Amino acid sequence: MQENVSTVSSDRCRIGYVTRVQSFSACHRLHSKALSDEENKRIFGKCNNPNGHGHNYNVEITVRGKIDPATGMVLNITDLKEYIEMAIMEPLDHKNLDKDVPYFADVVRYTPSVFYLDKCFHY
């Protein structure tokens, strides 16, 4: 986990950015229901293994907001950690994306598709 805090000043208010990097691990199988088993094997190779394969993912979350003059914070870091736990870690960490995450039921799970999870985990 890595955190970064930066600020921008203006005449009206101070704006801050808080960035946190979180890592998680998950497995999946590259397989398209639109293709035959033979086509899936040819296109996706060893990544079409019926038992799947795993990855380690890094997610960078940045929050922008007004700095509270009383606390000096954009938001409480503890609240951000709890949100990340709820929105990313609980549903994704050490999960089989094919079987445990409903969003991926009909999506071929290649790495860039993970970035579209905001449709599923928008709080």
PDB file of C-alpha atoms in Angstrom, residues 17-109:
ATOM      1  CA  TYR A  17      -5.531  15.040  -3.891  1.00  0.00           C
ATOM      2  CA  VAL A  18      -5.112  11.815  -1.969  1.00  0.00           C
ATOM      3  CA  THR A  19      -3.841   8.792  -3.893  1.00  0.00           C
ATOM      4  CA  ARG A  20      -3.643   5.295  -2.536  1.00  0.00           C
ATOM      5  CA  VAL A  21      -2.265   2.232  -4.306  1.00  0.00           C
ATOM      6  CA  GLN A  22      -3.726  -1.127  -3.338  1.00  0.00           C
ATOM      7  CA  SER A  23      -2.743  -4.597  -4.558  1.00  0.00           C
ATOM      8  CA  PHE A  24      -4.886  -7.687  -4.845  1.00  0.00           C
ATOM      9  CA  SER A  25      -4.618 -11.160  -6.358  1.00  0.00           C
ATOM     10  CA  ALA A  26      -7.261 -12.974  -8.393  1.00  0.00           C
ATOM     11  CA  CYS A  27      -7.541 -15.769 -10.930  1.00  0.00           C
ATOM     12  CA  HIS A  28      -9.554 -16.207 -14.125  1.00  0.00           C
ATOM     13  CA  ARG A  29      -9.762 -18.154 -17.361  1.00  0.00           C
ATOM     14  CA  LEU A  30      -9.637 -16.554 -20.800  1.00  0.00           C
ATOM     15  CA  HIS A  31     -12.611 -18.136 -22.513  1.00  0.00           C
ATOM     16  CA  SER A  32     -15.309 -16.740 -24.788  1.00  0.00           C
ATOM     17  CA  LYS A  33     -18.747 -18.351 -24.937  1.00  0.00           C
ATOM     18  CA  ALA A  34     -18.959 -17.050 -28.522  1.00  0.00           C
ATOM     19  CA  LEU A  35     -16.099 -19.361 -29.596  1.00  0.00           C
ATOM     20  CA  SER A  36     -15.761 -23.116 -29.778  1.00  0.00           C
ATOM     21  CA  ASP A  37     -13.478 -24.919 -27.317  1.00  0.00           C
ATOM     22  CA  GLU A  38     -10.943 -25.399 -30.130  1.00  0.00           C
ATOM     23  CA  GLU A  39     -11.008 -21.686 -31.061  1.00  0.00           C
ATOM     24  CA  ASN A  40     -10.599 -20.689 -27.408  1.00  0.00           C
ATOM     25  CA  LYS A  41      -7.571 -22.977 -27.073  1.00  0.00           C
ATOM     26  CA  ARG A  42      -6.043 -21.639 -30.287  1.00  0.00           C
ATOM     27  CA  ILE A  43      -6.605 -17.947 -29.445  1.00  0.00           C
ATOM     28  CA  PHE A  44      -5.944 -17.926 -25.701  1.00  0.00           C
ATOM     29  CA  GLY A  45      -3.444 -20.811 -25.449  1.00  0.00           C
ATOM     30  CA  LYS A  46      -2.406 -21.742 -21.925  1.00  0.00           C
ATOM     31  CA  CYS A  47      -4.581 -18.937 -20.535  1.00  0.00           C
ATOM     32  CA  ASN A  48      -7.610 -21.037 -21.566  1.00  0.00           C
ATOM     33  CA  ASN A  49      -6.690 -23.673 -18.972  1.00  0.00           C
ATOM     34  CA  PRO A  50      -9.987 -24.887 -17.421  1.00  0.00           C
ATOM     35  CA  ASN A  51      -8.473 -24.374 -13.950  1.00  0.00           C
ATOM     36  CA  GLY A  52      -7.589 -20.751 -14.737  1.00  0.00           C
ATOM     37  CA  HIS A  53      -4.460 -18.782 -13.886  1.00  0.00           C
ATOM     38  CA  GLY A  54      -3.689 -15.939 -11.475  1.00  0.00           C
ATOM     39  CA  HIS A  55      -2.529 -12.342 -11.551  1.00  0.00           C
ATOM     40  CA  ASN A  56      -1.465  -9.674  -9.083  1.00  0.00           C
ATOM     41  CA  TYR A  57      -3.235  -6.372  -9.758  1.00  0.00           C
ATOM     42  CA  ASN A  58      -2.364  -2.836  -8.617  1.00  0.00           C
ATOM     43  CA  VAL A  59      -5.194  -0.320  -8.334  1.00  0.00           C
ATOM     44  CA  GLU A  60      -4.515   3.405  -7.962  1.00  0.00           C
ATOM     45  CA  ILE A  61      -7.319   5.400  -6.364  1.00  0.00           C
ATOM     46  CA  THR A  62      -7.187   9.218  -6.367  1.00  0.00           C
ATOM     47  CA  VAL A  63      -9.654  11.416  -4.501  1.00  0.00           C
ATOM     48  CA  ARG A  64      -9.838  15.165  -5.191  1.00  0.00           C
ATOM     49  CA  GLY A  65     -11.598  17.599  -2.927  1.00  0.00           C
ATOM     50  CA  LYS A  66     -11.576  20.724  -0.819  1.00  0.00           C
ATOM     51  CA  ILE A  67      -9.269  20.599   2.164  1.00  0.00           C
ATOM     52  CA  ASP A  68     -11.260  20.966   5.359  1.00  0.00           C
ATOM     53  CA  PRO A  69      -9.715  23.921   7.229  1.00  0.00           C
ATOM     54  CA  ALA A  70     -10.518  22.336  10.606  1.00  0.00           C
ATOM     55  CA  THR A  71      -8.880  18.953   9.914  1.00  0.00           C
ATOM     56  CA  GLY A  72      -6.480  19.731   7.063  1.00  0.00           C
ATOM     57  CA  MET A  73      -7.839  16.669   5.233  1.00  0.00           C
ATOM     58  CA  VAL A  74      -9.626  16.055   1.946  1.00  0.00           C
ATOM     59  CA  LEU A  75     -11.070  12.964   3.598  1.00  0.00           C
ATOM     60  CA  ASN A  76     -10.208  10.746   6.480  1.00  0.00           C
ATOM     61  CA  ILE A  77      -7.652   8.161   5.280  1.00  0.00           C
ATOM     62  CA  THR A  78      -9.362   5.553   7.479  1.00  0.00           C
ATOM     63  CA  ASP A  79     -12.601   6.120   5.535  1.00  0.00           C
ATOM     64  CA  LEU A  80     -10.738   5.697   2.238  1.00  0.00           C
ATOM     65  CA  LYS A  81      -9.172   2.450   3.470  1.00  0.00           C
ATOM     66  CA  GLU A  82     -12.615   1.144   4.489  1.00  0.00           C
ATOM     67  CA  TYR A  83     -14.084   2.077   1.091  1.00  0.00           C
ATOM     68  CA  ILE A  84     -11.233   0.306  -0.735  1.00  0.00           C
ATOM     69  CA  GLU A  85     -11.761  -2.754   1.450  1.00  0.00           C
ATOM     70  CA  MET A  86     -15.483  -2.791   0.616  1.00  0.00           C
ATOM     71  CA  ALA A  87     -15.248  -1.891  -3.087  1.00  0.00           C
ATOM     72  CA  ILE A  88     -12.097  -3.763  -4.136  1.00  0.00           C
ATOM     73  CA  MET A  89     -10.620  -6.130  -1.601  1.00  0.00           C
ATOM     74  CA  GLU A  90     -13.724  -7.991  -0.397  1.00  0.00           C
ATOM     75  CA  PRO A  91     -15.220  -8.666  -3.843  1.00  0.00           C
ATOM     76  CA  LEU A  92     -11.947  -9.280  -5.741  1.00  0.00           C
ATOM     77  CA  ASP A  93      -8.970 -10.283  -3.574  1.00  0.00           C
ATOM     78  CA  HIS A  94      -8.162 -13.992  -3.802  1.00  0.00           C
ATOM     79  CA  LYS A  95     -11.301 -14.615  -5.853  1.00  0.00           C
ATOM     80  CA  ASN A  96     -11.978 -16.510  -9.043  1.00  0.00           C
ATOM     81  CA  LEU A  97     -13.208 -13.687 -11.284  1.00  0.00           C
ATOM     82  CA  ASP A  98     -15.139 -16.145 -13.462  1.00  0.00           C
ATOM     83  CA  LYS A  99     -17.126 -17.676 -10.624  1.00  0.00           C
ATOM     84  CA  ASP A 100     -17.115 -15.210  -7.728  1.00  0.00           C
ATOM     85  CA  VAL A 101     -17.692 -11.820  -9.424  1.00  0.00           C
ATOM     86  CA  PRO A 102     -21.070 -11.458 -11.185  1.00  0.00           C
ATOM     87  CA  TYR A 103     -19.823  -8.604 -13.398  1.00  0.00           C
ATOM     88  CA  PHE A 104     -17.536 -11.009 -15.236  1.00  0.00           C
ATOM     89  CA  ALA A 105     -20.161 -13.698 -15.914  1.00  0.00           C
ATOM     90  CA  ASP A 106     -20.451 -12.655 -19.585  1.00  0.00           C
ATOM     91  CA  VAL A 107     -17.193 -10.711 -20.038  1.00  0.00           C
ATOM     92  CA  VAL A 108     -13.939 -12.206 -21.300  1.00  0.00           C
ATOM     93  CA  ARG A 109     -11.648 -11.509 -18.354  1.00  0.00           C
TER      94      ARG A 109
END
